[in-house]
CSV table of C-alpha atoms and ligand atoms in Angstrom, one decimal:
chain,number,residue,atom,x,y,z
C,1,MET,CA,3.3,-82.9,-8.0
C,2,PRO,CA,3.5,-79.1,-8.5
C,3,GLU,CA,0.8,-77.8,-10.8
C,4,LEU,CA,2.2,-74.7,-12.4
C,5,ALA,CA,-1.1,-73.7,-13.9
C,6,PRO,CA,-4.3,-75.6,-14.7
C,7,GLY,CA,-3.2,-78.7,-16.6
C,8,ALA,CA,0.5,-77.9,-16.5
C,9,PHE,CA,2.5,-80.2,-14.2
C,10,HIS,CA,6.2,-80.1,-13.4
C,11,TYR,CA,7.9,-83.3,-12.1
C,12,PRO,CA,11.5,-82.3,-11.1
C,13,GLY,CA,13.8,-85.3,-11.1
C,14,PHE,CA,11.2,-87.7,-12.6
C,15,LEU,CA,14.1,-89.7,-14.2
C,16,ASP,CA,16.8,-90.7,-11.7
C,17,GLU,CA,20.5,-90.8,-12.9
C,18,ALA,CA,20.3,-94.4,-14.0
C,19,ALA,CA,17.1,-93.8,-16.0
C,20,GLN,CA,18.7,-90.7,-17.6
C,21,ALA,CA,21.8,-92.7,-18.6
C,22,ALA,CA,19.6,-95.5,-20.0
C,23,LEU,CA,17.5,-93.0,-22.0
C,24,ALA,CA,20.7,-91.2,-23.2
C,25,HIS,CA,21.8,-94.6,-24.7
C,26,ASP,CA,18.4,-95.0,-26.4
C,27,ILE,CA,18.5,-91.5,-27.8
C,28,ALA,CA,22.1,-92.0,-29.1
C,29,GLU,CA,20.8,-95.0,-31.0
C,30,VAL,CA,18.0,-93.0,-32.5
C,31,VAL,CA,20.4,-90.3,-33.6
C,32,ALA,CA,22.7,-92.8,-35.1
C,33,ALA,CA,19.8,-94.1,-37.3
C,34,ALA,CA,18.1,-90.7,-37.8
C,35,PRO,CA,20.8,-88.0,-37.9
C,36,LEU,CA,20.2,-84.5,-36.4
C,37,TYR,CA,19.1,-82.0,-39.0
C,38,VAL,CA,18.5,-78.3,-39.1
C,39,SER,CA,14.9,-77.2,-39.7
C,40,THR,CA,14.2,-74.0,-41.5
C,41,MET,CA,11.4,-71.5,-41.0
C,42,PRO,CA,8.4,-71.4,-43.3
C,43,LYS,CA,8.6,-68.7,-46.0
C,44,THR,CA,11.9,-67.1,-44.8
C,45,GLY,CA,14.0,-70.3,-44.8
C,46,ALA,CA,15.9,-69.0,-41.7
C,47,PRO,CA,17.6,-71.9,-39.9
C,48,MET,CA,16.5,-72.8,-36.4
C,49,SER,CA,19.2,-72.8,-33.7
C,50,VAL,CA,18.0,-76.1,-32.3
C,51,ARG,CA,19.0,-79.3,-34.2
C,52,MET,CA,16.3,-82.0,-34.4
C,53,THR,CA,15.4,-85.5,-35.1
C,54,ASN,CA,12.4,-87.8,-34.2
C,55,CYS,CA,11.4,-91.3,-33.3
C,56,GLY,CA,8.0,-92.9,-33.4
C,57,PRO,CA,5.6,-93.3,-36.4
C,58,LEU,CA,5.6,-89.5,-37.1
C,59,GLY,CA,8.2,-86.8,-36.9
C,60,TRP,CA,7.9,-83.0,-36.8
C,61,VAL,CA,9.7,-81.2,-39.6
C,62,SER,CA,9.8,-77.8,-41.1
C,63,ASP,CA,11.3,-76.1,-44.2
C,64,LYS,CA,10.9,-73.0,-46.3
C,65,GLU,CA,8.6,-74.5,-48.9
C,66,LYS,CA,6.2,-76.6,-47.0
C,67,GLY,CA,6.4,-75.2,-43.5
C,68,TYR,CA,5.6,-77.0,-40.2
C,69,ARG,CA,4.2,-80.5,-40.5
C,70,TYR,CA,4.5,-84.1,-39.5
C,71,GLU,CA,6.1,-86.6,-41.8
C,72,ALA,CA,6.6,-90.4,-41.6
C,73,ARG,CA,10.1,-90.2,-43.0
C,74,HIS,CA,13.4,-88.4,-42.2
C,75,PRO,CA,13.8,-85.3,-44.5
C,76,ALA,CA,17.4,-86.1,-45.4
C,77,THR,CA,17.6,-89.9,-45.4
C,78,GLY,CA,14.1,-90.7,-46.5
C,79,ALA,CA,14.0,-93.5,-44.0
C,80,PRO,CA,11.1,-94.1,-41.6
C,81,TRP,CA,11.8,-92.7,-38.1
C,82,PRO,CA,13.2,-95.2,-35.6
C,83,PRO,CA,10.7,-96.7,-33.1
C,84,MET,CA,10.1,-94.9,-29.9
C,85,PRO,CA,12.1,-96.5,-27.0
C,86,GLN,CA,10.0,-98.4,-24.5
C,87,ALA,CA,11.2,-96.1,-21.7
C,88,LEU,CA,9.4,-93.2,-23.4
C,89,LEU,CA,6.2,-95.2,-23.9
C,90,ASP,CA,6.3,-96.1,-20.2
C,91,ALA,CA,6.9,-92.5,-19.1
C,92,TRP,CA,3.9,-91.4,-21.3
C,93,THR,CA,1.6,-94.0,-19.7
C,94,GLN,CA,2.8,-93.3,-16.2
C,95,LEU,CA,2.6,-89.5,-16.4
C,96,THR,CA,-0.3,-88.8,-18.7
C,97,GLY,CA,-2.5,-91.9,-18.2
C,98,TYR,CA,-3.7,-91.2,-21.8
C,99,PRO,CA,-5.1,-94.3,-23.4
C,100,LYS,CA,-3.6,-93.9,-26.8
C,101,SER,CA,0.2,-94.1,-27.5
C,102,PRO,CA,2.2,-91.0,-28.5
C,103,GLU,CA,2.7,-90.9,-32.3
C,104,ALA,CA,5.7,-88.6,-32.4
C,105,CYS,CA,8.7,-87.9,-30.3
C,106,LEU,CA,10.6,-84.8,-31.3
C,107,ILE,CA,14.2,-84.7,-30.1
C,108,ASN,CA,15.5,-81.2,-29.8
C,109,VAL,CA,19.3,-80.7,-29.3
C,110,TYR,CA,20.4,-77.4,-27.9
C,111,ASP,CA,23.9,-76.1,-27.8
C,112,GLU,CA,24.9,-73.3,-25.4
C,113,ASN,CA,23.6,-70.6,-27.7
C,114,ALA,CA,20.4,-72.3,-29.0
C,115,ARG,CA,17.0,-71.1,-28.0
C,116,MET,CA,13.4,-71.5,-29.0
C,117,GLY,CA,11.3,-68.4,-29.3
C,118,LEU,CA,7.8,-68.1,-27.8
C,119,HIS,CA,5.3,-70.2,-29.8
C,120,GLN,CA,2.3,-72.5,-29.5
C,121,ASP,CA,2.3,-76.2,-30.5
C,122,ARG,CA,-0.6,-76.3,-33.0
C,123,ASP,CA,0.5,-78.5,-35.8
C,124,GLU,CA,-1.4,-81.4,-34.4
C,125,ALA,CA,-5.1,-82.4,-35.1
C,126,ASP,CA,-5.6,-83.8,-31.6
C,127,PHE,CA,-5.6,-81.1,-28.9
C,128,ALA,CA,-7.4,-83.3,-26.4
C,129,ALA,CA,-4.2,-85.4,-25.8
C,130,PRO,CA,-1.6,-84.1,-23.5
C,131,ILE,CA,2.0,-83.3,-24.4
C,132,LEU,CA,4.9,-84.8,-22.4
C,133,SER,CA,8.3,-83.1,-22.3
C,134,LEU,CA,11.5,-84.8,-20.8
C,135,SER,CA,14.8,-82.9,-20.4
C,136,LEU,CA,18.4,-84.2,-20.2
C,137,GLY,CA,21.6,-82.3,-19.7
C,138,ALA,CA,22.0,-78.6,-19.0
C,139,ASP,CA,19.4,-76.5,-17.2
C,140,CYS,CA,17.4,-74.1,-19.2
C,141,ARG,CA,15.2,-71.2,-18.4
C,142,PHE,CA,11.7,-72.1,-19.7
C,143,LYS,CA,8.9,-69.6,-20.3
C,144,LEU,CA,5.3,-70.7,-19.8
C,145,GLY,CA,3.0,-68.1,-21.1
C,146,GLY,CA,-0.7,-67.9,-21.6
C,147,ALA,CA,-3.3,-68.4,-24.4
C,148,ARG,CA,-2.1,-65.2,-26.1
C,149,ARG,CA,1.4,-64.2,-27.1
C,150,ALA,CA,1.2,-61.0,-25.0
C,151,ASP,CA,0.0,-62.8,-21.8
C,152,LYS,CA,2.4,-62.7,-18.9
C,153,ALA,CA,4.7,-65.7,-18.8
C,154,ILE,CA,6.2,-67.5,-15.8
C,155,SER,CA,9.8,-68.6,-15.8
C,156,LEU,CA,11.0,-71.9,-14.5
C,157,ILE,CA,14.2,-73.9,-14.6
C,158,LEU,CA,14.0,-77.3,-16.4
C,159,SER,CA,16.9,-79.6,-15.3
C,160,SER,CA,18.1,-83.0,-16.3
C,161,GLY,CA,15.5,-85.7,-15.5
C,162,ASP,CA,12.6,-83.2,-15.3
C,163,ALA,CA,9.3,-84.0,-16.9
C,164,LEU,CA,6.6,-81.5,-17.8
C,165,VAL,CA,3.0,-82.5,-18.7
C,166,LEU,CA,0.9,-80.0,-20.6
C,167,SER,CA,-2.8,-80.9,-20.8
C,168,GLY,CA,-6.2,-79.3,-21.0
C,169,PRO,CA,-6.0,-75.5,-21.1
C,170,SER,CA,-2.2,-75.6,-20.9
C,171,ARG,CA,-1.9,-77.7,-24.0
C,172,ARG,CA,-2.0,-74.5,-26.1
C,173,ARG,CA,-0.1,-72.1,-24.0
C,174,PHE,CA,2.7,-70.0,-25.6
C,175,HIS,CA,6.1,-71.3,-24.4
C,176,GLY,CA,9.7,-71.1,-25.3
C,177,VAL,CA,13.3,-71.8,-24.2
C,178,ASP,CA,15.0,-68.6,-23.3
C,179,LYS,CA,18.5,-69.6,-22.2
C,180,ILE,CA,20.6,-72.7,-21.8
C,181,MET,CA,22.5,-72.6,-18.6
C,182,PRO,CA,25.3,-75.2,-19.0
C,183,TRP,CA,27.3,-73.9,-16.1
C,184,LEU,CA,24.6,-74.9,-13.7
C,185,ALA,CA,24.1,-78.5,-14.4
C,186,GLN,CA,25.3,-81.9,-15.5
C,187,PRO,CA,26.8,-82.3,-18.9
C,188,LEU,CA,24.7,-84.6,-21.1
C,189,PRO,CA,25.3,-88.3,-20.4
C,190,THR,CA,28.3,-89.5,-22.3
C,191,PRO,CA,26.7,-90.9,-25.5
C,192,LEU,CA,25.0,-87.5,-26.1
C,193,ALA,CA,27.6,-85.1,-24.7
C,194,ALA,CA,29.3,-84.5,-28.1
C,195,LEU,CA,26.0,-83.4,-29.6
C,196,GLY,CA,25.2,-80.4,-27.5
C,197,ALA,CA,24.3,-79.1,-24.0
C,198,ARG,CA,20.6,-80.0,-23.6
C,199,VAL,CA,18.3,-82.5,-25.1
C,200,ASN,CA,14.5,-82.2,-24.9
C,201,LEU,CA,12.1,-85.0,-25.9
C,202,THR,CA,8.6,-83.9,-26.7
C,203,LEU,CA,6.0,-86.7,-27.0
C,204,ARG,CA,2.8,-85.9,-28.8
C,205,ARG,CA,-0.4,-87.3,-30.3
C,206,VAL,CA,-0.8,-85.9,-33.8
C,207,ASN,CA,-4.0,-87.3,-35.4
L,301,LIG,C1,11.8,-77.9,-25.4
L,301,LIG,N1,10.0,-78.0,-27.0
L,301,LIG,O1,12.2,-77.7,-24.2
L,301,LIG,C2,10.3,-77.7,-25.6
L,301,LIG,C3,9.6,-78.6,-24.7
L,301,LIG,C4,8.8,-77.7,-29.1
L,301,LIG,C5,9.1,-77.3,-27.7
L,301,LIG,O2,8.5,-76.4,-27.2
L,301,LIG,O3,7.8,-77.3,-29.6
L,301,LIG,O4,9.6,-78.5,-29.6
L,301,LIG,S1,7.8,-78.8,-25.1
L,301,LIG,C6,7.1,-77.7,-24.0
L,301,LIG,C7,5.6,-77.4,-24.2
L,301,LIG,C8,4.8,-78.0,-25.2
L,301,LIG,C9,3.5,-77.7,-25.3
L,301,LIG,C10,2.9,-76.7,-24.5
L,301,LIG,C11,3.7,-76.1,-23.6
L,301,LIG,C12,5.0,-76.5,-23.4
L,301,LIG,N2,3.1,-75.2,-22.7
L,301,LIG,O5,1.9,-74.8,-22.9
L,301,LIG,O6,3.9,-74.6,-21.9
L,301,LIG,O7,12.5,-78.1,-26.3
L,302,LIG,FE1,6.6,-76.1,-28.3
């Protein structure tokens, strides 16, 4: 398993095509119950280019008034988030070995023009737990930076079926999604294809 940096592991093709298709069906069910929404930036209210939803006990949300946070309910429907599909819980156990279950799975949907600027994940109280990221659909150019924004970043391609585990010192690295490269890879599996070009699932402990 290629270790990109201390605590950062890339598993290319962790999900085979059958597993990707099964997961796409699970995620389509989640999206049907918990529709994609557009988060806005704290203070400015600027919309993010990535559309989102969540599954699991908690979900990541953001808006102008209250900023980044975790909530137990969907911001538009007010319903609790759908449960995390078993396949995600299994991937978490297999790849992280972490004894506690993930509390939140953020589902990011990128169209061809969406991106995510360089940032740290620091809205969680538990920094000891790893983060697991699973990708479906189009390739993207992913930036893995350092502990400071200005630190030099490495670039890697994340493809459909790839997993990334961020633990220890890599849990708090700056990172971002530079560019979606839909011409290089599979379209999203059928039940998700109409939604965008790339889907990323980020599993986290929160408390
Ligand atoms: C994505 N999502 O591809 C990424 C995957 C987010 C987000 O960044 O916050 O929704 S998560 C990649 C990640 C998480 C935590 C630490 C590091 C990478 N890292 O140190 O590189 O939509
Ligand atoms: Fe992040």
